Short mmCIF file of C-alpha atoms in Angstrom, two decimals:
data_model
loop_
_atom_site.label_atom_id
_atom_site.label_comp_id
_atom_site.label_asym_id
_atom_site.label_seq_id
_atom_site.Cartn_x
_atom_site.Cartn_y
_atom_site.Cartn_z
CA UNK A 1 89.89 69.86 111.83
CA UNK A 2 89.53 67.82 108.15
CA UNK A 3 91.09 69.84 105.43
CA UNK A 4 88.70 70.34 102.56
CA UNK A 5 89.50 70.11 99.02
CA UNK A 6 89.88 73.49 97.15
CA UNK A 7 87.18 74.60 95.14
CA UNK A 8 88.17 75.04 91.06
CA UNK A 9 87.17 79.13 89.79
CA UNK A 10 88.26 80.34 86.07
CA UNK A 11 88.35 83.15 85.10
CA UNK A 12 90.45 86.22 84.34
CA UNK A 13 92.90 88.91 86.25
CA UNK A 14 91.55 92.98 86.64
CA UNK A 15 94.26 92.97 83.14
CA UNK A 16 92.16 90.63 81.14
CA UNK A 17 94.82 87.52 81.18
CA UNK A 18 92.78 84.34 82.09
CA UNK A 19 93.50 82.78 85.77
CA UNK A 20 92.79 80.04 87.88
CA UNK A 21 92.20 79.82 91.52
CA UNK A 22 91.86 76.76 93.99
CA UNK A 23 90.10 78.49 96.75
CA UNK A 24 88.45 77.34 100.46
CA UNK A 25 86.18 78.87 102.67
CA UNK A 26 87.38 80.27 105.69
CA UNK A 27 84.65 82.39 107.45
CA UNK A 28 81.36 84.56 105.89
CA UNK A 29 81.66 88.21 105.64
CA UNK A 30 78.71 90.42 106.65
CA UNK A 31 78.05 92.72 103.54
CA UNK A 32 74.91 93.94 105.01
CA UNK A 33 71.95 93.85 102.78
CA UNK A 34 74.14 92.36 99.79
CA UNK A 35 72.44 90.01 97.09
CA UNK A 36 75.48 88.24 97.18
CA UNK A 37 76.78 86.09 98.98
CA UNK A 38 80.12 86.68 100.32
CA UNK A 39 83.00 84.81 102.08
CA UNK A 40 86.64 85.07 103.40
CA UNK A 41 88.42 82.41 101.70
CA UNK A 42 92.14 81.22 101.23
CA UNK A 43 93.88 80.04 98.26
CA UNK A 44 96.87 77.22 97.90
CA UNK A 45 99.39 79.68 99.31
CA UNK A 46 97.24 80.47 102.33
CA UNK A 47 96.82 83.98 100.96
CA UNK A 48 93.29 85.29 101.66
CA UNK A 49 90.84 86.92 99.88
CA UNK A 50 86.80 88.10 99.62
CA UNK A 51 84.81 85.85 97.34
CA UNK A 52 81.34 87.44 95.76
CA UNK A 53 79.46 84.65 94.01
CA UNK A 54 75.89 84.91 92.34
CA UNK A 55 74.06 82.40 95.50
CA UNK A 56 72.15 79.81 94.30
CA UNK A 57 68.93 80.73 93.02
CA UNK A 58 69.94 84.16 93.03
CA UNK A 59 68.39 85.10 89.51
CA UNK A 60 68.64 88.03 87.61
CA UNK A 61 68.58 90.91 90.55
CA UNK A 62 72.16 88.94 91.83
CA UNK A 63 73.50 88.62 88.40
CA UNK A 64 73.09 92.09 87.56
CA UNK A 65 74.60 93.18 91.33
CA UNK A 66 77.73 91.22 90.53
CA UNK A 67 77.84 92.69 87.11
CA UNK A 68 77.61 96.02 88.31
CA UNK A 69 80.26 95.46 91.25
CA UNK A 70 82.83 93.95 88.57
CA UNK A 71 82.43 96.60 86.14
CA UNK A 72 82.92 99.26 88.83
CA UNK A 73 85.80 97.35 90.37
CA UNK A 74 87.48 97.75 87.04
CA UNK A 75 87.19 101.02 86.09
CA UNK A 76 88.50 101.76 89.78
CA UNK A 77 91.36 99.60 89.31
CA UNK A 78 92.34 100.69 85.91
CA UNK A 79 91.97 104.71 86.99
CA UNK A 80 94.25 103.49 89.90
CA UNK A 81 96.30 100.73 88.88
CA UNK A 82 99.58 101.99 90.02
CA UNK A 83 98.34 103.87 93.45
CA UNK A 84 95.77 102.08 94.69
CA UNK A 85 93.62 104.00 97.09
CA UNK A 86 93.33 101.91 100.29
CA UNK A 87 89.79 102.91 100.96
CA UNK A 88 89.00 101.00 98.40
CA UNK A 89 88.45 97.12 97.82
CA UNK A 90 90.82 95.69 95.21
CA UNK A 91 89.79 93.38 92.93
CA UNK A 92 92.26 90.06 91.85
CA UNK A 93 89.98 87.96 89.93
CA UNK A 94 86.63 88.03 88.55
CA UNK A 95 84.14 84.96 86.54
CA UNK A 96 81.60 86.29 84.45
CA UNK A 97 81.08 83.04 82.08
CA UNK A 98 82.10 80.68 84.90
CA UNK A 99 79.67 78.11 85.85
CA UNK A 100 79.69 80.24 89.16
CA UNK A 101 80.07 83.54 88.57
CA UNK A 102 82.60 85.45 91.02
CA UNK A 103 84.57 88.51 92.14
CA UNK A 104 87.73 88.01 93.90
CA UNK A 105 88.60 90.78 95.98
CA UNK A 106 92.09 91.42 98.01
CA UNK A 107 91.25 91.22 102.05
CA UNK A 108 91.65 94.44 103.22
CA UNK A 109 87.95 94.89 104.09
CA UNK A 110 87.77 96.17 107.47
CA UNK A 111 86.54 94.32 110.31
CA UNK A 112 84.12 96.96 112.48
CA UNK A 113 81.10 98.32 110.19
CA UNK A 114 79.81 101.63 110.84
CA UNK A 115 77.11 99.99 113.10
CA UNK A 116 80.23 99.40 116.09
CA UNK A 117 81.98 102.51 114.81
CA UNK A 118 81.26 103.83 118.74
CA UNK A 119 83.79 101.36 120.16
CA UNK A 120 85.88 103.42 118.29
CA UNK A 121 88.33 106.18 119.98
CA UNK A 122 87.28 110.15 118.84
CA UNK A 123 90.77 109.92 116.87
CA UNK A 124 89.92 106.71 114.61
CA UNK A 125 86.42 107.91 113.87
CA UNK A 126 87.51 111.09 112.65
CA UNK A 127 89.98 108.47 110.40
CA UNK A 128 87.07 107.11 109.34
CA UNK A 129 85.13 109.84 108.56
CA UNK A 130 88.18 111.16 106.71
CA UNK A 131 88.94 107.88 104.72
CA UNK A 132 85.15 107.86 103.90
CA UNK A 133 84.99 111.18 102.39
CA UNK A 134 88.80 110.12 100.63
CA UNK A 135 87.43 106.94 99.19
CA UNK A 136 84.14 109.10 97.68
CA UNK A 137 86.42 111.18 96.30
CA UNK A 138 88.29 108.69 94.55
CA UNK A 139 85.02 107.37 93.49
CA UNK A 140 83.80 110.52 92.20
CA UNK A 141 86.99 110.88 89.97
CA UNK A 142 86.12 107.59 88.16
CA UNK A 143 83.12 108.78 87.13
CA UNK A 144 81.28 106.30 89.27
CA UNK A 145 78.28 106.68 91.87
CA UNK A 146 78.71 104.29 94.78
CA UNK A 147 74.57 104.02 95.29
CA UNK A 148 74.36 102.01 98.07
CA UNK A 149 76.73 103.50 100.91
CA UNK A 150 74.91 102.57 104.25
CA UNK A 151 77.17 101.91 108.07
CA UNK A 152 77.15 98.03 106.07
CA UNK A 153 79.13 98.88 103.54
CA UNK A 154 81.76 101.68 105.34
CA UNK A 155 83.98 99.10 107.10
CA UNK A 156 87.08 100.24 109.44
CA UNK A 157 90.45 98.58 108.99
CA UNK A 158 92.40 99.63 112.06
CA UNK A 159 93.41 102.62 110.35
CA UNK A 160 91.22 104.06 107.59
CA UNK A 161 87.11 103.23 106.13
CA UNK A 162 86.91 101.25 103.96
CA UNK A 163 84.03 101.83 100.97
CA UNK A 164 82.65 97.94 99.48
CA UNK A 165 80.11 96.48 97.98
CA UNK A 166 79.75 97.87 94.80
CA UNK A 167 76.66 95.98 93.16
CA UNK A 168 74.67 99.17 93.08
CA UNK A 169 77.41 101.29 91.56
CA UNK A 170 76.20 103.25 88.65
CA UNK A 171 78.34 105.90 86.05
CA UNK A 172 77.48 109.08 87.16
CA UNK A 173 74.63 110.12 85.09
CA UNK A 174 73.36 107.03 84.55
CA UNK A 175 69.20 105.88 85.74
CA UNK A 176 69.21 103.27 88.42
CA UNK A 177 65.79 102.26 86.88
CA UNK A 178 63.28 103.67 84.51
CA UNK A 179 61.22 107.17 85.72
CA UNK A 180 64.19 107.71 88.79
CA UNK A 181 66.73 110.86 88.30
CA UNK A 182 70.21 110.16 86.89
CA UNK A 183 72.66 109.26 89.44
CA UNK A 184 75.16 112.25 90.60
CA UNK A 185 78.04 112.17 92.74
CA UNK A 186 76.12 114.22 95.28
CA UNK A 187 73.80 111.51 96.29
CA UNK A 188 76.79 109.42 97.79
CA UNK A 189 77.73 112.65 99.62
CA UNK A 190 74.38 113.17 101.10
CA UNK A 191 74.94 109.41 101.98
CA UNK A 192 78.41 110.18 103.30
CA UNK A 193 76.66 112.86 105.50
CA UNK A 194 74.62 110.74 107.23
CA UNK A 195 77.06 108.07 108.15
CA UNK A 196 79.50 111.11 109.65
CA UNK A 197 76.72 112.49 111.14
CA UNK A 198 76.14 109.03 113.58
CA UNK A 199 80.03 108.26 113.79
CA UNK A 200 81.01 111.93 115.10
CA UNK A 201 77.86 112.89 117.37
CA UNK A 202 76.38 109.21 117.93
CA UNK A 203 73.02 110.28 117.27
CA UNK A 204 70.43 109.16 114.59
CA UNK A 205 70.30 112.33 112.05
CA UNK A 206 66.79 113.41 112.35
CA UNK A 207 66.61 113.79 108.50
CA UNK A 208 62.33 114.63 108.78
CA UNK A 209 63.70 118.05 110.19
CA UNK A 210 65.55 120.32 107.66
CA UNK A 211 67.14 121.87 110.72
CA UNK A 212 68.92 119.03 112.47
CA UNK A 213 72.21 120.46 112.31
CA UNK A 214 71.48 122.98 114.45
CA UNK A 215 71.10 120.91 117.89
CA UNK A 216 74.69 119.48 116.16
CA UNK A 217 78.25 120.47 117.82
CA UNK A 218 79.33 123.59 115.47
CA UNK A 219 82.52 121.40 114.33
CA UNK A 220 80.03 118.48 113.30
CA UNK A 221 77.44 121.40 111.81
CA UNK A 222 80.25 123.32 110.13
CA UNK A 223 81.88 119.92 108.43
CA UNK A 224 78.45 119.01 106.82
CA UNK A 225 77.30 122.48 106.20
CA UNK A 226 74.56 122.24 102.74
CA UNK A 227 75.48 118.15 102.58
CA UNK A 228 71.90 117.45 103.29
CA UNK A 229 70.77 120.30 100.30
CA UNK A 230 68.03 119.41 98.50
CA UNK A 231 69.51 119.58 95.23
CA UNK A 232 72.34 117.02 94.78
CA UNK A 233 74.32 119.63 92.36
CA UNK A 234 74.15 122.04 95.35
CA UNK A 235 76.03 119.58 97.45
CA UNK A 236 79.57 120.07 98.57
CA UNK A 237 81.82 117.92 96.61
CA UNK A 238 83.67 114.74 98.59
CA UNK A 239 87.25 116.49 98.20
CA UNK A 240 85.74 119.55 99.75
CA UNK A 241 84.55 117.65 102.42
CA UNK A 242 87.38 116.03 102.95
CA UNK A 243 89.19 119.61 102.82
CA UNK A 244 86.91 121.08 105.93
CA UNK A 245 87.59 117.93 108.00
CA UNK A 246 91.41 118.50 107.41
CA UNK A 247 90.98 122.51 108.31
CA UNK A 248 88.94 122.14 111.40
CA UNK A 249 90.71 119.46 113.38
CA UNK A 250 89.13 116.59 115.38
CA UNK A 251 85.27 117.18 115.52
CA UNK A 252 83.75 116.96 118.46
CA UNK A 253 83.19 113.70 120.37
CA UNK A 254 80.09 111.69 120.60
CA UNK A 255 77.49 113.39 122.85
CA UNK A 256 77.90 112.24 126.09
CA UNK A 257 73.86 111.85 127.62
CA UNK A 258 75.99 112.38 131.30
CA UNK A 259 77.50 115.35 130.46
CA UNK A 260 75.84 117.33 133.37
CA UNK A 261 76.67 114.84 135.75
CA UNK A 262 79.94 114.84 134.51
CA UNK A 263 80.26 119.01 134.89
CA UNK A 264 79.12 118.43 138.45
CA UNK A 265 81.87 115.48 139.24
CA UNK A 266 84.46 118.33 138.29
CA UNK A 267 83.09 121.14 139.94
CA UNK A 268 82.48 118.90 143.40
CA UNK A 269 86.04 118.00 143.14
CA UNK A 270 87.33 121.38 142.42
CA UNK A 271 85.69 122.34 145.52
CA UNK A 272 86.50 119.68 148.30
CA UNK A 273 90.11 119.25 146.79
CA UNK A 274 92.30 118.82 149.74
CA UNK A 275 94.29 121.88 150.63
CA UNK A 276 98.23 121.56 150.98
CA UNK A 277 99.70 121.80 153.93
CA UNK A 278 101.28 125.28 154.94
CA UNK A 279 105.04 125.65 154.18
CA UNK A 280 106.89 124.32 157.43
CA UNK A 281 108.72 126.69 159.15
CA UNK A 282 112.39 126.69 159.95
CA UNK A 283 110.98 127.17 163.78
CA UNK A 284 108.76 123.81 163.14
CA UNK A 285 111.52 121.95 161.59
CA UNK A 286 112.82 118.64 164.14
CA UNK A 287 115.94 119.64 165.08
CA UNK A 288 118.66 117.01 164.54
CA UNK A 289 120.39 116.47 168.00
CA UNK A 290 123.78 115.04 166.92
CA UNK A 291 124.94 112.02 169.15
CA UNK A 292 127.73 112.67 172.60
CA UNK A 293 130.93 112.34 171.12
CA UNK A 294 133.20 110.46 173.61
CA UNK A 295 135.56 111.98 175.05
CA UNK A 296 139.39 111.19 173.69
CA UNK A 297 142.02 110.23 176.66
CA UNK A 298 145.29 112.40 175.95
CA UNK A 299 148.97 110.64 176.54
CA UNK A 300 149.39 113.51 179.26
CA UNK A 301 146.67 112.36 181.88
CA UNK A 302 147.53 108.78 180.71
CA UNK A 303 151.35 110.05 182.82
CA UNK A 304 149.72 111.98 185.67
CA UNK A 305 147.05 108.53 186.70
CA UNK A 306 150.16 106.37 186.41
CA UNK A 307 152.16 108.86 189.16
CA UNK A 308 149.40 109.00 191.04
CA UNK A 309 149.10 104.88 191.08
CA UNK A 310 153.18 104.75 191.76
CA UNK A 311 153.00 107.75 194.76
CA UNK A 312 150.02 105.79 196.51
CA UNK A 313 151.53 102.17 195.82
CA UNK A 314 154.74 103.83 197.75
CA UNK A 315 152.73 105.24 200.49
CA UNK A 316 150.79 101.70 201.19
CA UNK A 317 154.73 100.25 201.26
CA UNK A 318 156.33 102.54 203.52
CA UNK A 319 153.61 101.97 206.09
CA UNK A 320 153.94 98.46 205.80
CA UNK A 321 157.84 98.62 206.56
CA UNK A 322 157.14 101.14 209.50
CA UNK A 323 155.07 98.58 211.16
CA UNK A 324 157.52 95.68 211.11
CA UNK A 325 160.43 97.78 212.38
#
């Protein structure tokens, strides 16, 4: 493989200071329906980062995304500076003059999007339900409405979700466009809900019926009880959210569609399980016959079969003699 050259990107730090970065492309990045165009790239020091650029022809609708994402990037990252929340992107550089106009963002995007969250085990998509509902929270507290959360932009990291793309964040309060209600913190949760909603039951929320929680397991209906309300003020907040999941445990797993089959499989086996053995009697029991012993020649016969032996030896002699006199 030909090394490339580094591309050149001014600009300044989340502090203001101005910075330069030499920077090459490594792989794209799937931001779902982003304007932007996005890609994993590495700088001098190998270190690597996510680079949002305004594409090519991208026009006003992609400058203002970037804009927005920037803006809400820093407001996030000066109402966190020292504790960053990790369900949150970090932003390192950004270009708003530069002939290409950029954010740099640290790499700690995560690498399954709500779309595979059902490779996931029941544990890590309760994480990720968790670190959603942290990471709105956080959001919330900024004074910021995420606008645009979707399974695309909820990413998991091995350990928590992660919230990005920000290019249709809004302050809370704020009109998205002329005629449409002010953004409120409630609309992300509503958002929120529907993304838990597929992650802990693996169903499509049937959102055309106001009573779709109903057919949902009670942990799953209890966690995201008045989420979907009509009235985005009326909506739970993302910390209380985040409080239920924390009070009721693990919700329950995906629905399995075999779960009848599955019922039957352990009632089956319950039935023909092979019966132990009765207890072996001591009557049953093979008796150990212990090997003859072989018997141990005293010294005392030893004397009587060598009298015997002398007495007959005499015998055979004193008929011999007899016969020659």
């Amino acid at each position: 493989m030909t090394d490339r050259t580094p591309d050149e990107y001014d600009g300044h730090d989340p502090d203001g200071r101005p910075r330069r970065w030499w920077l090459t492309p490594v792989a794209p990045v799937d931001f779902g329906d982003s304007v932007l165009s996005t890609t994993l790239v590495r700088d001098t020091d190998d270190i690597e980062y996510v680079l949002r650029v305004v594409p090519s022809g991208g026009g006003i609708d992609a400058e203002r995304a970037l804009d927005n994402e920037i803006r809400a990037l820093l407001r996030l990252h000066r109402r966190y500076a020292h504790d960053h929340p990790a369900e949150l992107p970090g932003l390192v550089g950004y270009g708003f003059d530069a002939a290409t106009q950029f954010a740099l963002l640290a790499a700690r995007q995560g690498v399954v999007d709500g779309h595979r969250t059902a490779t996931l085990l029941t544990d890590h998509r309760r994480a990720y339900v968790a670190g959603l509902f942290r990471a709105l929270d956080h959001v919330g507290a900024a004074g910021l409405v995420h606008g645009g959360l979707g399974p695309a932009t909820v990413r998991w990291n091995g350990e928590t979700a992660v919230v990005v793309n920000f290019e249709h964040a809004l302050s809370a309060g704020e009109r998205a466009r002329p005629g449409t209600p002010p953004v409120h913190p409630g609309d992300d949760v509503r958002a929120g809900g529907l993304i838990a909603y597929r992650v802990l039951t693996g169903r499509e929320p049937a959102i055309g019926r106001a009573d779709f929680l109903a057919t949902a397991p009670p942990e799953v209906a209890a966690l995201l009880a008045d989420v979907f309300h009509a009235e985005p003020g009326s909506r739970p907040s993302a910390a209380e959210v985040s409080g239920r999941l924390a009070a009721a445990g693990a919700p329950a797993a995906p629905v399995d569609e075999d779960a009848g089959l599955a019922e039957g499989r352990v009632r089956f086996d319950r039935r023909h399980r092979a019966t132990p053995p009765d207890p072996v009697s001591e009557s049953d029991e093979e008796v150990a016959i212990p090997a003859p012993v072989a018997k141990r020649v005293r010294g005392r016969d030893l004397l009587m079969y060598f009298v015997l032996v002398v007495a007959v030896v005499a015998l055979v002699l004193a008929a011999a003699l007899g016969r020659l006199s």
